[in-house]
mmCIF file of C-alpha atoms and ligand atoms in Angstrom:
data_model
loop_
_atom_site.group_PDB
_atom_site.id
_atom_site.type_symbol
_atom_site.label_atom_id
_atom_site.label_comp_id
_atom_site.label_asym_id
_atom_site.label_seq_id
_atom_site.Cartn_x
_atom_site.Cartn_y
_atom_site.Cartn_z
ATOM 1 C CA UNK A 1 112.415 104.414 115.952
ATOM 2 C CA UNK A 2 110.190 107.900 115.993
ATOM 3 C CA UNK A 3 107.127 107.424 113.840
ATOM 4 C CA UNK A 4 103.998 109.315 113.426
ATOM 5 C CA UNK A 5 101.312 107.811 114.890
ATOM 6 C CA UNK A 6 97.299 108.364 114.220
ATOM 7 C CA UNK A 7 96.185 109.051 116.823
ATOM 8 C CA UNK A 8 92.541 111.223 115.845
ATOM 9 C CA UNK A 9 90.083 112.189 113.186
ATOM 10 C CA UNK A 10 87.804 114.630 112.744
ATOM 11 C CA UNK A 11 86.031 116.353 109.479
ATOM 12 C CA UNK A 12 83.434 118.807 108.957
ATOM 13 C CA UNK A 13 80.723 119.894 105.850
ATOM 14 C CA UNK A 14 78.872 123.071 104.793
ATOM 15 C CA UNK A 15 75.282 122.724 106.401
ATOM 16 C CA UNK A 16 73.773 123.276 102.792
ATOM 17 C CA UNK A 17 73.779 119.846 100.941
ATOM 18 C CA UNK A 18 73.243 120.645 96.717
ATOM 19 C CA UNK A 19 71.931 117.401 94.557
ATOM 20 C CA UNK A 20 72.331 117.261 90.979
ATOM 21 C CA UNK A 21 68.806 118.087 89.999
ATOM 22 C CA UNK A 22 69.198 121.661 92.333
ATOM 23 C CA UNK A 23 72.422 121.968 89.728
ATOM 24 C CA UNK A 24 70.549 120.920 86.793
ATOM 25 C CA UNK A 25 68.384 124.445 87.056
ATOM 26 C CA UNK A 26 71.307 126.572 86.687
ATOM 27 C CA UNK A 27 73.391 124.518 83.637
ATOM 28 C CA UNK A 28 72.531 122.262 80.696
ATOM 29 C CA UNK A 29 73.206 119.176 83.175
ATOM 30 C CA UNK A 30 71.085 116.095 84.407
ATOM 31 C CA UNK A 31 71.540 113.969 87.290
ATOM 32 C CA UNK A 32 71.633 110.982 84.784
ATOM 33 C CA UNK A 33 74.685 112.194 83.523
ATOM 34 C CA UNK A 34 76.980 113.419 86.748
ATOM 35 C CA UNK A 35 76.044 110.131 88.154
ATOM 36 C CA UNK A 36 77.253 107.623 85.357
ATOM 37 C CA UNK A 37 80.257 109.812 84.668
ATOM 38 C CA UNK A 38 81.544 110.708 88.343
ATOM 39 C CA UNK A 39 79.431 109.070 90.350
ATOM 40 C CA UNK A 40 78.319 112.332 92.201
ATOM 41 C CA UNK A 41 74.896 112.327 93.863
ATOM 42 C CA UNK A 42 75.514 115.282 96.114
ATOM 43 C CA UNK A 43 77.710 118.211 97.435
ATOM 44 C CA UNK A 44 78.139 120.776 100.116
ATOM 45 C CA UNK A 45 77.957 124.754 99.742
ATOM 46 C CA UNK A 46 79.526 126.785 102.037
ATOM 47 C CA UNK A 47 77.249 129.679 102.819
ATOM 48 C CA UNK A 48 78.863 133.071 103.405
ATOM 49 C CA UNK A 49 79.933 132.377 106.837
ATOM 50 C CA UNK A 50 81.031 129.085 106.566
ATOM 51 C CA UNK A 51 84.893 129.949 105.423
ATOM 52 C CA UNK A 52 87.879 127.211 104.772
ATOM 53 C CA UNK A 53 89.020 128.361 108.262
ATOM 54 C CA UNK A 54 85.931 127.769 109.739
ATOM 55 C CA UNK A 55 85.303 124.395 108.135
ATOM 56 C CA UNK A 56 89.181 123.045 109.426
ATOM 57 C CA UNK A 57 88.740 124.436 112.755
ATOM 58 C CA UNK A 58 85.510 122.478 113.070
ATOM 59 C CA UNK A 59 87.386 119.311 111.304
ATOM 60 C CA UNK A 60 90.590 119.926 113.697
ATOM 61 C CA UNK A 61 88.380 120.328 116.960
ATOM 62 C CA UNK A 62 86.792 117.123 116.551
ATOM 63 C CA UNK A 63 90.017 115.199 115.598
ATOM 64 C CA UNK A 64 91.613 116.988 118.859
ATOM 65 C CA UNK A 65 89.208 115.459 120.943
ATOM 66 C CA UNK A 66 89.201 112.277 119.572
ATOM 67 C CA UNK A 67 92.790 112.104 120.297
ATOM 68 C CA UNK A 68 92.103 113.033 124.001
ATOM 69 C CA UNK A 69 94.298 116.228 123.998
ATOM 70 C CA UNK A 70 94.305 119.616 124.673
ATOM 71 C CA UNK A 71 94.310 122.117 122.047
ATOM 72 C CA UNK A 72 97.124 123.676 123.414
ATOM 73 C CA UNK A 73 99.529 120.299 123.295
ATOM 74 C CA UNK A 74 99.585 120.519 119.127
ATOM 75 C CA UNK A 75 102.564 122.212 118.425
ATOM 76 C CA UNK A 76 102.437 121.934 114.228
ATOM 77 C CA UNK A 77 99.568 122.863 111.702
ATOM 78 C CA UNK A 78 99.987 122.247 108.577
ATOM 79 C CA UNK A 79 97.121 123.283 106.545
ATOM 80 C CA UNK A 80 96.095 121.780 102.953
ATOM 81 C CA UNK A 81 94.169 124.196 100.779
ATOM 82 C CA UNK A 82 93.784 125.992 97.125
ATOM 83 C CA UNK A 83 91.404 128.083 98.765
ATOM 84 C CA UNK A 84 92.427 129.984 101.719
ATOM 85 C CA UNK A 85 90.980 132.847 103.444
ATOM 86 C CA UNK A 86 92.942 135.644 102.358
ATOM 87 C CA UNK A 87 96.146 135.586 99.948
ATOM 88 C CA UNK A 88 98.206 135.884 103.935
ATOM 89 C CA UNK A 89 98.199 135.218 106.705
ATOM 90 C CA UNK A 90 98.355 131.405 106.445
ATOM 91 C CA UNK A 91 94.789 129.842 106.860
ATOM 92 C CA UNK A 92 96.440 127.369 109.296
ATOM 93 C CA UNK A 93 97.497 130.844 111.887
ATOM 94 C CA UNK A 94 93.949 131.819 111.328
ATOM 95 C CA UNK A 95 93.319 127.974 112.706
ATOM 96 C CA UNK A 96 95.795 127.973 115.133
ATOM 97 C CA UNK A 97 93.915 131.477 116.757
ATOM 98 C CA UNK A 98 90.954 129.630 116.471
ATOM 99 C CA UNK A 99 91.848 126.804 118.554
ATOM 100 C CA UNK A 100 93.823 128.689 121.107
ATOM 101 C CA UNK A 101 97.136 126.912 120.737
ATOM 102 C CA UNK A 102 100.343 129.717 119.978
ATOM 103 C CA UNK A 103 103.263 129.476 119.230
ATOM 104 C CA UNK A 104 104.090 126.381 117.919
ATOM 105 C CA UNK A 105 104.462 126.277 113.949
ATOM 106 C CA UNK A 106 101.589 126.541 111.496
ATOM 107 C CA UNK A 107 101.576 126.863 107.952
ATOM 108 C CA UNK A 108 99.995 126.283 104.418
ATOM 109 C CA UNK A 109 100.498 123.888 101.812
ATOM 110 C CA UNK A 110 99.652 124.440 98.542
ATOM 111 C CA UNK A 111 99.377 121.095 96.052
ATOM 112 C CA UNK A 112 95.972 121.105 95.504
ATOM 113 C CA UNK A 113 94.464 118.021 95.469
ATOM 114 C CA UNK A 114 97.237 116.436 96.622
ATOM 115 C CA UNK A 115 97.812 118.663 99.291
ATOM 116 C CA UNK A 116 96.453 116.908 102.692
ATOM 117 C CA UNK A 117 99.248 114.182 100.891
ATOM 118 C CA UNK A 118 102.048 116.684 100.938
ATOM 119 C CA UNK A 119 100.737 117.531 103.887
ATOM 120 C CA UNK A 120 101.406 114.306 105.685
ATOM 121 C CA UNK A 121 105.090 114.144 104.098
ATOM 122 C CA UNK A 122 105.778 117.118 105.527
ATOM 123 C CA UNK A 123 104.750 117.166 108.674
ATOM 124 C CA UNK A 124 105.634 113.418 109.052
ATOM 125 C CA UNK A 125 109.270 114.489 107.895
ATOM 126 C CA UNK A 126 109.164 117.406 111.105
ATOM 127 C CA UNK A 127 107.788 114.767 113.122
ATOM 128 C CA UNK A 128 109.838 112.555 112.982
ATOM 129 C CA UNK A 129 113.271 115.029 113.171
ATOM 130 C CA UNK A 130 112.132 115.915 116.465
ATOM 131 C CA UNK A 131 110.900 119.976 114.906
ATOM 132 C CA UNK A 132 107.538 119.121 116.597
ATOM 133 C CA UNK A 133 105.623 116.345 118.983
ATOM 134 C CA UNK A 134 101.478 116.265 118.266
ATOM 135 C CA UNK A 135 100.617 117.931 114.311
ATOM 136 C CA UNK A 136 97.729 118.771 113.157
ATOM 137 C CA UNK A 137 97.296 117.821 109.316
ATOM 138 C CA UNK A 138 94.239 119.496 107.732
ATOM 139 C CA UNK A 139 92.855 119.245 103.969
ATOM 140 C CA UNK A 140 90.005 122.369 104.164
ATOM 141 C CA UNK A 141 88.503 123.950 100.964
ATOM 142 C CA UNK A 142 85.682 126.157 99.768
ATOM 143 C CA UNK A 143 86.307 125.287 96.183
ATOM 144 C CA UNK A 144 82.818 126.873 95.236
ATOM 145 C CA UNK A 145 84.045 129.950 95.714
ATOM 146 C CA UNK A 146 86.224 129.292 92.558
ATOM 147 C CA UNK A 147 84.601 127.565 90.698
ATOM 148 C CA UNK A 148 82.303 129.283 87.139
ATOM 149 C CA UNK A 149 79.133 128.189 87.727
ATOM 150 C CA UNK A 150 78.088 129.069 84.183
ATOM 151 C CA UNK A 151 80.775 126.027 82.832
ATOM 152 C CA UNK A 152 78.872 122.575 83.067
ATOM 153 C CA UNK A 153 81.944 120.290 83.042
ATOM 154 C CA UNK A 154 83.197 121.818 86.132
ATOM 155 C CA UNK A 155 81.288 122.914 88.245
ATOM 156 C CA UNK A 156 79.056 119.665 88.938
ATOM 157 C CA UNK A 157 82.350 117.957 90.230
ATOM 158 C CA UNK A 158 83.530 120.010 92.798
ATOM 159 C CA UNK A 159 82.501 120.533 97.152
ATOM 160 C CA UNK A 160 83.101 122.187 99.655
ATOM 161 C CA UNK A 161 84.759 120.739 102.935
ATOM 162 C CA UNK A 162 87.237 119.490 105.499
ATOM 163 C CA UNK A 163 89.085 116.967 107.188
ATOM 164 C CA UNK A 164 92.206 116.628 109.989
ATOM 165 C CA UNK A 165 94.304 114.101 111.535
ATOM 166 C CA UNK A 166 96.164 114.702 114.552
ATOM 167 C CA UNK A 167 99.722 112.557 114.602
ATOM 168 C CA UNK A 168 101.915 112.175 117.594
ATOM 169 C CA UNK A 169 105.744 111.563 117.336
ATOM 170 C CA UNK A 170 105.816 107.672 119.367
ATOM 171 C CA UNK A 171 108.750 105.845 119.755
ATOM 172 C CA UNK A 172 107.518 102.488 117.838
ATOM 173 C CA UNK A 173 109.167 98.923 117.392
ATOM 174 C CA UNK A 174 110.246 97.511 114.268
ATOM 175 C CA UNK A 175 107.673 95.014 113.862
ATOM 176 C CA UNK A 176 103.835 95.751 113.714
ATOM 177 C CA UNK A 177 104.899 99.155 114.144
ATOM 178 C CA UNK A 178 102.053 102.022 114.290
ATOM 179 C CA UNK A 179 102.403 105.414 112.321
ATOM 180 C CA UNK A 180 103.072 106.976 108.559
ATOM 181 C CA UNK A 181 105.561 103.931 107.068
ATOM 182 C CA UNK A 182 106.383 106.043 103.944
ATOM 183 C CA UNK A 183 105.219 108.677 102.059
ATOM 184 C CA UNK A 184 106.015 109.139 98.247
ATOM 185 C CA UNK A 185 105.402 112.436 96.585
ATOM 186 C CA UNK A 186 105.596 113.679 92.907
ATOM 187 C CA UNK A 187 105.155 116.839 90.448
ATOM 188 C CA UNK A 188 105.317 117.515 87.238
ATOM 189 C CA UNK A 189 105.038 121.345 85.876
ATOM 190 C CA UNK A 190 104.484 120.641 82.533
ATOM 191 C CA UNK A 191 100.983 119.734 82.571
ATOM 192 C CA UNK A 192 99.946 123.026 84.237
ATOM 193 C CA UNK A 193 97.472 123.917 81.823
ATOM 194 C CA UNK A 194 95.279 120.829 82.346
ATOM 195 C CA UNK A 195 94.037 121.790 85.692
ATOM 196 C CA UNK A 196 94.576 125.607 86.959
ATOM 197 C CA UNK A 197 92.946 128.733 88.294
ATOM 198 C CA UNK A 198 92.989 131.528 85.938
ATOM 199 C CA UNK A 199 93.998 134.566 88.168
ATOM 200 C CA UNK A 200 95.969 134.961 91.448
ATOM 201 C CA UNK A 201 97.881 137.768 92.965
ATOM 202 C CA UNK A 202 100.880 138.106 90.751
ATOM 203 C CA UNK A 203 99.579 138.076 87.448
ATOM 204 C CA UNK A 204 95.690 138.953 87.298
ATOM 205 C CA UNK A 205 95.285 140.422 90.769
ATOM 206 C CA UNK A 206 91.933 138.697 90.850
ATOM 207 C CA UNK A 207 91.296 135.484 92.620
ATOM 208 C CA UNK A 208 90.158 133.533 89.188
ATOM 209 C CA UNK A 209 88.313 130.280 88.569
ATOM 210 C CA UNK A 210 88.960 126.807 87.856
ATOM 211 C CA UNK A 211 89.607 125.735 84.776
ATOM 212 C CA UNK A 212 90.037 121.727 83.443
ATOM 213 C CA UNK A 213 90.358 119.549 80.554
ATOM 214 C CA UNK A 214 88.708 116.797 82.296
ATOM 215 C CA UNK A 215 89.411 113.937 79.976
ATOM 216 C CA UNK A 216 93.513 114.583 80.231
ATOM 217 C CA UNK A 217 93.386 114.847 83.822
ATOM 218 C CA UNK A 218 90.915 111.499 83.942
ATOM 219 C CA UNK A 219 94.151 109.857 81.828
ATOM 220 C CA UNK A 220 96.954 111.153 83.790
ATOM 221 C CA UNK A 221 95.400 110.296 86.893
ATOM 222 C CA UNK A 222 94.932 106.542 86.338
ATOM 223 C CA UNK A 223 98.346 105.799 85.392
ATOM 224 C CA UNK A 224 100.254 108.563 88.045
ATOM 225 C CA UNK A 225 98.070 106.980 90.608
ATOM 226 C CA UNK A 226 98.798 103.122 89.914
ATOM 227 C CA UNK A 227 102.582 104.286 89.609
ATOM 228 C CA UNK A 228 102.957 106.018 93.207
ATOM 229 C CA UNK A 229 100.810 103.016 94.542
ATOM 230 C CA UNK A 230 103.357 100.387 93.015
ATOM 231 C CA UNK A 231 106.091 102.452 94.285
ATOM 232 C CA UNK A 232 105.207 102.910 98.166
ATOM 233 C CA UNK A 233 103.751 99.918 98.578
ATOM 234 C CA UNK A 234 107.667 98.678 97.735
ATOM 235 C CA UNK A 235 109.201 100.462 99.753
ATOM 236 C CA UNK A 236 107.158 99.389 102.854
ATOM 237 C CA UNK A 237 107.309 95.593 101.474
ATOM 238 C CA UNK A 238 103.759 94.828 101.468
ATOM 239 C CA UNK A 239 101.876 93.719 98.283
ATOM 240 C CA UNK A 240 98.129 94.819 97.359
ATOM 241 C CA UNK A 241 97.169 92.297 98.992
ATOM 242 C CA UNK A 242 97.944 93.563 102.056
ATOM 243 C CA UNK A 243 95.836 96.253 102.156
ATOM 244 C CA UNK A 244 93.114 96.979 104.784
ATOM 245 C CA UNK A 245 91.748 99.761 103.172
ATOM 246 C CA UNK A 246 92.285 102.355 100.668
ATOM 247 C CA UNK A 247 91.386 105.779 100.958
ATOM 248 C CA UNK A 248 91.911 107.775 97.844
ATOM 249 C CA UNK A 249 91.621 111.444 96.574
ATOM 250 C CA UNK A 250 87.577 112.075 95.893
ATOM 251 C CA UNK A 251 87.456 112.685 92.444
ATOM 252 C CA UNK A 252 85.332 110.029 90.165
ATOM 253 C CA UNK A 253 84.290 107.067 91.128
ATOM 254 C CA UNK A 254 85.658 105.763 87.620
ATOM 255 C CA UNK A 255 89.045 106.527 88.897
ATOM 256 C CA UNK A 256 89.076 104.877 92.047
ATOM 257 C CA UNK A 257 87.498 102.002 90.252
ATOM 258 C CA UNK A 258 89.955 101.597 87.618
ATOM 259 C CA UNK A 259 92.723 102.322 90.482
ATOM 260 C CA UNK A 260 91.596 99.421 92.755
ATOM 261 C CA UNK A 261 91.306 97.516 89.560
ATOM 262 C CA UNK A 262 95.056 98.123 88.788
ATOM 263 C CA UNK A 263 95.898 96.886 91.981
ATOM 264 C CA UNK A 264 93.391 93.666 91.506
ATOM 265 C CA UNK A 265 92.003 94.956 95.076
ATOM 266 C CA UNK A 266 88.437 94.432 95.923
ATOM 267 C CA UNK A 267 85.863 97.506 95.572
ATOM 268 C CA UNK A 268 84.918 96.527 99.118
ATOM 269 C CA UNK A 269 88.341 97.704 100.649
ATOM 270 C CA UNK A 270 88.052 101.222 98.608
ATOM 271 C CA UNK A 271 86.377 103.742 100.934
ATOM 272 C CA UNK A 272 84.133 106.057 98.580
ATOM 273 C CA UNK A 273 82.814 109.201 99.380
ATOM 274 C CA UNK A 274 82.521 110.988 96.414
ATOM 275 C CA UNK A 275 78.929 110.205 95.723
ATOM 276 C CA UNK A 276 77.845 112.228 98.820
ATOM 277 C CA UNK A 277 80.883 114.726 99.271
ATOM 278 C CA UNK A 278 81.754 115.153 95.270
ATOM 279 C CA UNK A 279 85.404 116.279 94.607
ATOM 280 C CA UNK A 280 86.379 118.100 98.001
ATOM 281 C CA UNK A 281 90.199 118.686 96.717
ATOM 282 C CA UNK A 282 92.815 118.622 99.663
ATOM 283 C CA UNK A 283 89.879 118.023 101.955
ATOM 284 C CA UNK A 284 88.582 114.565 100.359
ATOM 285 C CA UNK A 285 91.320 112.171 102.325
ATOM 286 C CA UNK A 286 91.228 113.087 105.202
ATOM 287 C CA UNK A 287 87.111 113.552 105.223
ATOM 288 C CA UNK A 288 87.482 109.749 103.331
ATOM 289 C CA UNK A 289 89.190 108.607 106.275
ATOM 290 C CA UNK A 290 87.610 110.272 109.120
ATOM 291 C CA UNK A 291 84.018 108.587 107.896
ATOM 292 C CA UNK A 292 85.806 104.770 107.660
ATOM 293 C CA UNK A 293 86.770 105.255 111.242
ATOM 294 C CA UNK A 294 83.847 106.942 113.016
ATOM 295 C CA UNK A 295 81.828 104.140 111.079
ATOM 296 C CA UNK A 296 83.638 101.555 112.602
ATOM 297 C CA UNK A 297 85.501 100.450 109.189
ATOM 298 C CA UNK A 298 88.797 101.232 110.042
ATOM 299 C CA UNK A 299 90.100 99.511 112.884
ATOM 300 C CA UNK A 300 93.665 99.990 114.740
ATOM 301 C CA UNK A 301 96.405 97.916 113.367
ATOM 302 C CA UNK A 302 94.488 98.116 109.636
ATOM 303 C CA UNK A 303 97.225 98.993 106.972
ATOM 304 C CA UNK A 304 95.919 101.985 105.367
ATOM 305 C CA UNK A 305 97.017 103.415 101.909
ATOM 306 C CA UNK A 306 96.268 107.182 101.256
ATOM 307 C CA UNK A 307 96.421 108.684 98.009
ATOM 308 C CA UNK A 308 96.030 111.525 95.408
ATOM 309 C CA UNK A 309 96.312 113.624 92.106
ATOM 310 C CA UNK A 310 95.513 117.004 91.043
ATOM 311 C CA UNK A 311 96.720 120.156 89.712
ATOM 312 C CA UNK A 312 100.471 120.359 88.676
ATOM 313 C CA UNK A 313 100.207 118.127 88.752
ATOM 314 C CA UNK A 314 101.122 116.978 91.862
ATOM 315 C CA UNK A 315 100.496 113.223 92.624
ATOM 316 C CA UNK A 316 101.290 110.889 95.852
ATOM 317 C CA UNK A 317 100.503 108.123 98.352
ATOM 318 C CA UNK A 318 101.325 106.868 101.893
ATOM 319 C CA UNK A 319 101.059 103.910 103.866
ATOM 320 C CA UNK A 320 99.695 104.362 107.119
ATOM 321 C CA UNK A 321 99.293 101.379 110.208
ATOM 322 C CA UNK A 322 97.040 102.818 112.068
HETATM 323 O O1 UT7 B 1 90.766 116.430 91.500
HETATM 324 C C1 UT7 B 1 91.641 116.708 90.469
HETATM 325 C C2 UT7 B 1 91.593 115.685 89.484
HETATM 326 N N1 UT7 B 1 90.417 115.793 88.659
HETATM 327 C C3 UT7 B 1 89.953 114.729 88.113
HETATM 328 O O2 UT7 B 1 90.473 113.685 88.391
HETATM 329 C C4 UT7 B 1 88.848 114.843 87.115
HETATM 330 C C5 UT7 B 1 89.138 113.874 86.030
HETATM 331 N N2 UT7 B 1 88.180 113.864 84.926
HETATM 332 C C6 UT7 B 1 86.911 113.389 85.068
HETATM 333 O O3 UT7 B 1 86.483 113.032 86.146
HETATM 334 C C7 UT7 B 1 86.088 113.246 83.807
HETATM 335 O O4 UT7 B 1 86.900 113.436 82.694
HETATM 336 C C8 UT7 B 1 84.904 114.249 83.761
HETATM 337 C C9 UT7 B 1 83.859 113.806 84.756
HETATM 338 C C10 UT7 B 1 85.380 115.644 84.040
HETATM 339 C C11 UT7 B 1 84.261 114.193 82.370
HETATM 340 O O5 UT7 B 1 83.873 112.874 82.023
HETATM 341 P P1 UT7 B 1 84.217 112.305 80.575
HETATM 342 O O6 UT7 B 1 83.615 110.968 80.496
HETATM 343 O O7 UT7 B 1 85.715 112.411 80.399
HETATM 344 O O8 UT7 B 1 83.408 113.281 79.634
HETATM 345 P P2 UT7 B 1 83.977 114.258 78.499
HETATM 346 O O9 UT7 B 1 84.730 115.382 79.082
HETATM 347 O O10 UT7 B 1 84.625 113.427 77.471
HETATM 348 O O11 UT7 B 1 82.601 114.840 77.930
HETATM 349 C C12 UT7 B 1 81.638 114.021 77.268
HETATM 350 C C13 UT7 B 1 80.461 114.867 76.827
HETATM 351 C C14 UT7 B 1 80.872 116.129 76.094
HETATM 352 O O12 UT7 B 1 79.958 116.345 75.022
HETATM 353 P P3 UT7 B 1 80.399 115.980 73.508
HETATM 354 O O13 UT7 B 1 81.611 116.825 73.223
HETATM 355 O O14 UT7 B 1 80.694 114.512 73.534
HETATM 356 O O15 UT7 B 1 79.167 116.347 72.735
HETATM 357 C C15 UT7 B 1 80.689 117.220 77.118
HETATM 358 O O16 UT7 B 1 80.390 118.478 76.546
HETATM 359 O O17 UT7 B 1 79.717 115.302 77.955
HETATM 360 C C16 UT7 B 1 79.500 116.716 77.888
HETATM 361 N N3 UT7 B 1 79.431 117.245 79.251
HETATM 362 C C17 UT7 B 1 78.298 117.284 79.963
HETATM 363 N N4 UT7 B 1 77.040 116.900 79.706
HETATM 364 C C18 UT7 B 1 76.111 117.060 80.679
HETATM 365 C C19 UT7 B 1 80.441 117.747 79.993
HETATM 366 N N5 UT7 B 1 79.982 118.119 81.197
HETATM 367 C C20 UT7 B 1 78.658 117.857 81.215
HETATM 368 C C21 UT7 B 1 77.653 117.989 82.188
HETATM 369 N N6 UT7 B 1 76.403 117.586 81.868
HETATM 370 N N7 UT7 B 1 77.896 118.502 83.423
#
């Protein structure tokens, strides 16, 4: 059987760290506050130059190398972001240029803070029908840029970032097989106005800034999250118990609290970045994830659940042997 196999990591920040007391001079904030509500310490700024191309390319060169490949074997990107470059080209072509692999297919995904998730599905799905051998799956955003910086309840929770994986189509075994075991992916339009962007090219021309009602999404997100989590962890057969390590979507450490809670698993076996990285949208995975293994946390052979909500909302989780 073809599976996707891990086989790299890699992530990259803005060079500018912000702490909550630098924030606290612009808005009616305190540090007291972000920290017992989200859990956020800290975040990173992109400076001028420091673009979600640049930050993925950085991200994808380091999970390139830890794979041991050349640049030019990886014939899929698929690119996670809310925030690319321009409106088009693809940021992932830009990415592709920059890493001086052509030809091979690279694209965009667009699901928010899901999006390194629908990521994986997809290019899991291409893997594994023999469309592509090595992919690159990137989560990169520059979420400052779209953020209003004059509105307190969002703009302390969001950071700039980026993270990649590079999988590898391997012929695996049934048992103790390696790779993605199963992804499970969800949407639902109707809550729209709960998380958006208010502008884009077809109807404001502008690029417009996030806009939330944080409490609804808080709600949503606890009970989509424990849902998906029931629901692949059934489908591969394993119980919570099984669990090496969970790696979810960087948005309050309430959430990922009340999450592991749900699923009676330890806080130990929940990596958490948010405190340092804040809420890094598509990029918050796979940055998650690249930290627990450079650390030394996650091991090969760990089971591995990813998973993640945001705007949509959009909503998902896979189950990853790595
Ligand atoms: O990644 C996509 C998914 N996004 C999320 O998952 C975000 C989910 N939501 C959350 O994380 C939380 O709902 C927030 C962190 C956004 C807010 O926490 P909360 O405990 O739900 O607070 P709240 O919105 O109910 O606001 C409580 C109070 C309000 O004042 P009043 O109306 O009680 O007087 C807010 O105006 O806190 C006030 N407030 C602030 N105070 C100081 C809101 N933002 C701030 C702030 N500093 N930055």
């Amino acid at each position: 059987m073809i599976r996707s196999v891990l086989v790299g990591t890699g992530s990259a920040l803005p060079r500018r760290a912000v702490s909550n007391a630098e924030l606290a001079e612009r808005v009616d904030t305190s540090d007291e506050w972000i920290v017992e509500r989200t859990g956020i310490s800290n975040r990173h700024i992109a400076a001028p130059d420091e673009t979600t191309s640049s930050l993925a390319t950085d991200a994808a060169r380091k999970a390139i190398e830890a794979a041991g490949f050349e640049a030019s074997s990886i014939d899929l990107i698929v690119l996670a972001t809310a925030t690319p470059d321009q409106t088009f080209p693809a940021t992932a072509t830009i990415v592709q240029n920059n890493l001086g692999c052509r030809g091979g297919i690279a694209f965009d995904v667009a699901a928010v803070c899901s999006g390194f998730l629908y990521a994986v599905g997809v290019a899991d799905s291409m893997l594994r029908t023999g469309m592509a051998k090595r992919a690159l799956v990137i989560g990169s955003e520059t979420f400052s840029r779209i953020l209003d910086w004059e509105d307190r309840t969002t703009c302390v929770l969001f950071g700039d970032g980026a993270g990649a994986i590079v999988l590898e189509a391997q012929e695996q075994g049934e048992e103790g097989s390696r790779g993605i075991l199963a992804t499970r992916l969800h949407a639902d339009g109707a809550h729209n106005e709960l998380l958006y962007v208010d502008g884009g090219p077809s109807t404001t021309g502008t690029v417009g800034k996030l806009r939330m009602k944080g409490r609804e999404v808080f709600r949503h997100a606890v009970v989509n999250l424990a849902e998906v989590l029931k629901e692949v962890l059934e489908e591969t057969g394993h119980s919570p118990s099984d669990i090496d390590w969970l790696v979810p979507h960087q948005a309050n450490a309430r959430i990922l609290d009340a999450t592991a809670r749900k699923l009676n698993l330890p806080a130990e076996k929940v990596v958490m970045t948010v405190g340092q990285h804040a809420n890094t949208s598509a990029a918050s995975v796979p940055l998650a994830l690249d930290q627990a293994v450079r650390d030394g946390r996650i091991v090969q052979g760990d089971l591995v659940v990813l998973e993640a909500m945001g705007g949509g909302f959009t909503w998902g989780a896979s189950v990853v042997r790595i």
